[in-house]
Coordinates of C-alpha atoms in Angstrom, one line a residue:
Chain A
M26 CA -169.1 -169.5 -126.9
S27 CA -166.5 -170.8 -124.5
L28 CA -163.3 -170.6 -127.2
V29 CA -164.4 -167.1 -127.4
F30 CA -164.4 -166.7 -123.7
Y31 CA -160.6 -168.4 -123.6
I32 CA -159.7 -166.2 -126.2
S33 CA -160.9 -163.1 -125.3
S34 CA -159.9 -162.8 -121.7
F35 CA -156.5 -164.0 -122.9
I36 CA -156.2 -160.7 -124.9
A37 CA -157.5 -158.8 -122.3
I38 CA -155.4 -160.1 -119.3
L39 CA -151.9 -159.8 -122.3
S40 CA -152.9 -156.6 -123.5
T41 CA -154.2 -155.1 -119.4
I42 CA -149.9 -155.9 -118.9
M43 CA -148.7 -154.5 -121.9
V44 CA -151.0 -151.2 -120.4
I45 CA -149.2 -151.2 -117.4
T46 CA -145.8 -151.6 -118.4
R47 CA -145.2 -149.3 -121.5
Y48 CA -143.4 -145.8 -120.9
Q49 CA -145.2 -143.5 -124.0
P50 CA -149.0 -142.9 -122.9
I51 CA -149.8 -143.0 -126.1
H52 CA -149.0 -146.5 -126.2
A53 CA -150.8 -147.0 -123.1
L54 CA -153.8 -145.9 -124.3
L55 CA -153.9 -147.8 -127.8
Y56 CA -153.9 -151.6 -125.6
L57 CA -156.4 -149.8 -123.4
V58 CA -158.7 -150.0 -126.5
V59 CA -157.7 -153.8 -127.4
S60 CA -158.3 -154.3 -123.8
F61 CA -161.3 -152.9 -123.5
L62 CA -162.5 -154.2 -126.7
A63 CA -161.2 -157.4 -126.1
L64 CA -163.8 -157.7 -122.7
A65 CA -166.4 -157.0 -124.3
V66 CA -166.1 -159.5 -126.8
T67 CA -166.0 -161.1 -123.3
F68 CA -169.1 -159.8 -121.8
L69 CA -171.1 -161.1 -125.5
S70 CA -169.3 -165.0 -124.5
L71 CA -171.4 -164.6 -120.9
G72 CA -174.5 -163.8 -123.0
A73 CA -174.3 -160.2 -122.1
P74 CA -175.1 -158.5 -125.4
F75 CA -176.0 -155.3 -123.7
A76 CA -172.9 -154.8 -121.6
A77 CA -170.8 -155.2 -124.6
A78 CA -172.3 -152.9 -126.6
L79 CA -172.0 -150.0 -124.1
Q80 CA -168.8 -151.2 -123.4
V81 CA -167.4 -150.6 -127.1
I82 CA -169.4 -147.4 -127.3
V83 CA -169.0 -146.1 -123.9
Y84 CA -164.9 -147.1 -122.6
A85 CA -163.6 -147.5 -126.0
G86 CA -165.5 -144.7 -127.8
A87 CA -165.8 -141.8 -124.9
I88 CA -163.6 -142.4 -122.2
V89 CA -160.6 -143.5 -124.1
V90 CA -161.1 -140.7 -126.7
L91 CA -160.9 -138.3 -123.4
F92 CA -158.2 -140.0 -122.7
I93 CA -156.2 -139.1 -126.1
F94 CA -157.4 -135.6 -126.6
V95 CA -155.6 -134.8 -122.9
V96 CA -152.5 -136.8 -123.3
M97 CA -152.0 -134.9 -126.4
M98 CA -152.9 -131.2 -125.1
L99 CA -150.6 -132.1 -122.3
N100 CA -147.6 -132.5 -125.0
L101 CA -145.7 -135.6 -123.9
G102 CA -142.8 -135.7 -125.3
K103 CA -139.9 -137.9 -125.8
Q104 CA -139.2 -136.9 -122.3
T105 CA -141.3 -138.0 -120.6
A106 CA -141.0 -141.8 -121.7
Q107 CA -137.0 -141.5 -120.7
Q108 CA -138.2 -140.0 -116.7
E109 CA -141.3 -143.6 -117.6
K110 CA -137.9 -145.4 -118.0
E111 CA -136.4 -144.5 -114.8
W112 CA -139.0 -144.3 -112.5
L113 CA -139.8 -147.9 -113.7
Q114 CA -136.9 -149.7 -112.1
L115 CA -136.9 -153.6 -110.8
R116 CA -136.9 -152.1 -107.1
A117 CA -139.6 -150.1 -107.8
W118 CA -142.3 -152.0 -109.1
L119 CA -140.5 -155.5 -107.6
G120 CA -142.6 -155.4 -104.1
P121 CA -146.0 -154.0 -105.4
S122 CA -146.1 -156.6 -107.4
I123 CA -145.5 -159.7 -105.3
L124 CA -147.8 -158.6 -102.7
S125 CA -150.7 -158.0 -105.3
L126 CA -149.7 -161.3 -106.8
V127 CA -150.1 -163.3 -103.0
L128 CA -153.3 -161.5 -103.2
L129 CA -154.4 -162.9 -106.1
A130 CA -152.7 -166.5 -104.8
E131 CA -155.5 -166.0 -101.7
M132 CA -158.7 -165.0 -104.2
A133 CA -157.6 -168.0 -106.7
V134 CA -157.4 -169.9 -103.4
L135 CA -160.7 -169.3 -101.9
L136 CA -162.6 -169.5 -105.8
L137 CA -161.4 -173.2 -106.4
Q138 CA -162.1 -174.8 -103.3
D139 CA -166.1 -174.7 -103.7
A140 CA -167.2 -177.5 -106.7
P141 CA -166.8 -175.6 -110.2
E142 CA -170.4 -175.1 -111.9
A143 CA -171.3 -174.4 -115.3
M144 CA -172.3 -170.9 -116.8
P145 CA -175.8 -171.6 -118.3
A146 CA -175.8 -171.1 -122.1
T147 CA -178.9 -167.8 -122.3
V148 CA -178.6 -164.2 -123.4
V149 CA -179.7 -161.7 -120.8
T150 CA -181.6 -159.5 -123.1
P151 CA -181.8 -155.6 -123.3
K152 CA -185.5 -155.9 -122.6
Q153 CA -184.6 -157.2 -119.5
V154 CA -182.0 -155.0 -118.6
S155 CA -184.1 -151.9 -119.2
L156 CA -187.4 -153.4 -117.7
S157 CA -185.4 -153.8 -114.6
L158 CA -183.3 -150.6 -114.9
Y159 CA -186.3 -148.3 -115.1
G160 CA -188.8 -150.9 -112.3
E161 CA -187.0 -151.5 -109.3
Y162 CA -183.8 -149.2 -110.3
I163 CA -185.6 -145.9 -110.7
I164 CA -184.0 -144.6 -107.9
A165 CA -180.9 -145.5 -109.2
V166 CA -180.9 -144.1 -112.0
E167 CA -181.9 -140.6 -110.7
L168 CA -179.0 -141.2 -108.6
V169 CA -177.0 -141.5 -111.5
G170 CA -177.8 -138.2 -113.4
F171 CA -177.3 -136.7 -110.3
L172 CA -174.1 -137.6 -110.8
L173 CA -173.5 -137.5 -114.0
M174 CA -174.6 -133.5 -113.6
T175 CA -172.1 -133.1 -110.6
G176 CA -169.1 -134.1 -113.0
I177 CA -169.8 -132.3 -116.2
V178 CA -170.5 -129.1 -113.1
G179 CA -166.9 -130.1 -111.5
A180 CA -165.0 -130.8 -114.7
A181 CA -165.8 -127.1 -116.1
H182 CA -164.9 -125.3 -112.8
I183 CA -161.8 -127.2 -112.5
G184 CA -160.3 -127.1 -116.0
K185 CA -161.1 -123.4 -115.8
H186 CA -157.7 -121.7 -116.3
K187 CA -158.0 -118.8 -113.4
K188 CA -156.8 -115.6 -115.4
K189 CA -154.5 -114.0 -112.7
S190 CA -156.3 -110.2 -111.9
L191 CA -153.7 -107.5 -110.6
H192 CA -154.0 -104.3 -109.9
R193 CA -152.4 -102.1 -112.3
F194 CA -150.1 -100.7 -109.6
L195 CA -148.9 -104.4 -108.4
Q196 CA -147.5 -105.2 -112.1
T197 CA -144.1 -105.0 -113.3
Y198 CA -145.1 -104.8 -117.0
P199 CA -148.7 -102.6 -117.3
N200 CA -147.5 -102.3 -121.2
L201 CA -147.5 -106.1 -121.6
N202 CA -151.1 -106.4 -120.5
Chain B
M2 CA -167.5 -177.7 -126.5
S3 CA -166.3 -177.2 -122.9
I4 CA -168.4 -174.9 -120.6
V5 CA -167.3 -172.3 -118.8
H6 CA -167.0 -172.4 -115.0
A7 CA -168.3 -169.4 -112.8
H8 CA -164.6 -169.9 -111.3
T9 CA -163.1 -169.1 -114.6
V10 CA -164.9 -165.6 -115.3
L11 CA -164.6 -164.9 -111.5
I12 CA -160.4 -165.8 -111.9
V13 CA -160.4 -163.2 -114.8
A14 CA -162.0 -160.3 -113.2
A15 CA -159.6 -160.7 -110.2
I16 CA -156.3 -161.0 -112.4
L17 CA -157.2 -157.5 -114.2
F18 CA -158.1 -156.4 -110.4
V19 CA -155.0 -157.2 -109.7
L20 CA -153.2 -155.7 -112.7
G21 CA -154.2 -152.1 -112.2
L22 CA -154.3 -152.9 -108.5
A23 CA -150.0 -153.3 -109.6
G24 CA -150.2 -150.9 -111.9
V25 CA -151.8 -147.9 -109.4
L26 CA -148.9 -149.2 -106.8
T27 CA -146.3 -149.0 -109.2
R28 CA -146.5 -145.7 -111.2
K29 CA -145.7 -142.7 -110.8
N30 CA -147.1 -140.9 -113.6
I31 CA -150.6 -139.7 -112.8
I32 CA -151.6 -140.5 -116.1
F33 CA -151.1 -144.4 -115.4
M34 CA -152.3 -144.2 -112.2
L35 CA -155.8 -142.8 -114.4
L36 CA -155.8 -146.4 -116.5
S37 CA -155.3 -148.8 -114.0
I38 CA -158.0 -147.2 -111.8
E39 CA -159.9 -147.7 -115.1
I40 CA -158.8 -151.5 -115.4
M41 CA -159.4 -152.3 -112.0
L42 CA -163.4 -150.7 -112.2
N43 CA -163.4 -152.5 -115.6
A44 CA -162.9 -155.9 -113.4
A45 CA -165.4 -155.3 -111.0
G46 CA -168.2 -154.4 -114.1
L47 CA -166.7 -158.4 -115.6
A48 CA -167.3 -159.8 -111.7
F49 CA -171.2 -157.9 -112.4
V50 CA -171.9 -158.4 -115.7
A51 CA -170.4 -163.0 -114.9
A52 CA -172.6 -163.4 -111.7
G53 CA -175.6 -161.5 -113.7
S54 CA -175.2 -164.4 -116.1
R55 CA -174.7 -166.8 -113.8
W56 CA -178.5 -166.2 -112.1
Q57 CA -179.9 -164.8 -115.3
Q58 CA -180.6 -162.3 -113.6
P59 CA -180.2 -158.8 -115.5
D60 CA -179.4 -156.6 -112.0
G61 CA -175.6 -157.6 -112.8
Q62 CA -176.0 -155.3 -116.1
V63 CA -177.5 -152.6 -114.1
M64 CA -174.9 -152.5 -111.6
Y65 CA -172.5 -152.3 -114.8
L66 CA -174.4 -149.2 -116.3
F67 CA -174.3 -147.9 -112.8
I68 CA -170.2 -148.4 -112.7
L69 CA -169.6 -147.0 -116.4
A70 CA -171.4 -143.8 -115.4
M71 CA -169.7 -143.5 -112.4
A72 CA -166.1 -144.1 -114.5
A73 CA -167.3 -141.3 -116.8
A74 CA -168.0 -139.4 -114.0
E75 CA -165.0 -139.8 -112.4
V76 CA -162.9 -139.6 -115.3
S77 CA -164.0 -136.7 -116.5
V78 CA -163.4 -134.6 -113.2
A79 CA -159.5 -136.7 -113.1
L80 CA -158.6 -135.4 -116.5
A81 CA -159.7 -132.1 -115.6
L82 CA -157.1 -131.6 -112.5
V83 CA -154.7 -133.2 -114.7
L84 CA -154.8 -130.4 -116.9
Q85 CA -154.6 -128.2 -114.1
I86 CA -151.2 -129.5 -112.6
Q87 CA -149.7 -129.8 -115.3
H88 CA -150.6 -126.6 -116.0
Q89 CA -149.7 -124.9 -112.4
H90 CA -146.9 -127.8 -111.6
K91 CA -145.5 -128.3 -114.7
T92 CA -145.2 -132.0 -113.8
L93 CA -147.4 -135.2 -113.7
D94 CA -144.8 -137.0 -110.9
V95 CA -147.6 -137.8 -108.3
E96 CA -144.9 -137.3 -105.3
E97 CA -144.1 -133.8 -106.3
L98 CA -147.9 -132.8 -105.3
K99 CA -147.5 -133.6 -101.5
E100 CA -148.8 -130.2 -100.5
L101 CA -152.7 -129.5 -100.6
K102 CA -152.0 -125.9 -99.7
D103 CA -153.2 -122.8 -102.7

């Protein structure tokens, strides 16, 4: 399974680089789907089949579809890609990228200090996960239910188009309404 | 067949997280910033799953589930905000959105 892990994590890193460098939003979204699917294969090779299935269903299936619908509703055309090309100059991305690379190097040095230990080749089954989820983590599951509820209510409230209502004396063109 | 070391998985997660961080810091379009935040959350989930798999405990996948639910709620609210921003300001540039009034 180690070869599967190396190939899929390489694909994930490569497609993530493509996501953050594209000009067109829809191209970035399609590369994001590839990145999420590659991470799902990584989860599978690490012995977490339930997480892999959820990655495909929720991330690649629901969240990215939501993004694609919003990009379609915004109707971003060629001028958006042109604007992105103007914004993404060398002096704009060089500084943050170098600082992030320094952070990554520090993280790698810290991680590689200890002796390497191998990952066990066992699978954490969905049965274990669900027993733990509805056993010791039951209060957190209920809190996540609250969170999703507030997410739905918030999205419905924010996304509502408010109709501006004026008194008929204040309207400049009353015949149009 | 060679073995996957725990450090390798964590370094992959760190690379993905740093790529997302660089995306948030670099891009000015609000949709690309949201995409980069998704990448960072996913990298954190990979670290959790790797830790759960290293000690063969289900807790890592449970935490991944919570990250997933949080990301779904966050994305729905954020995309509703993006639609309102485009509707009211006719732009997605974050530098145009300095004023918090109204």
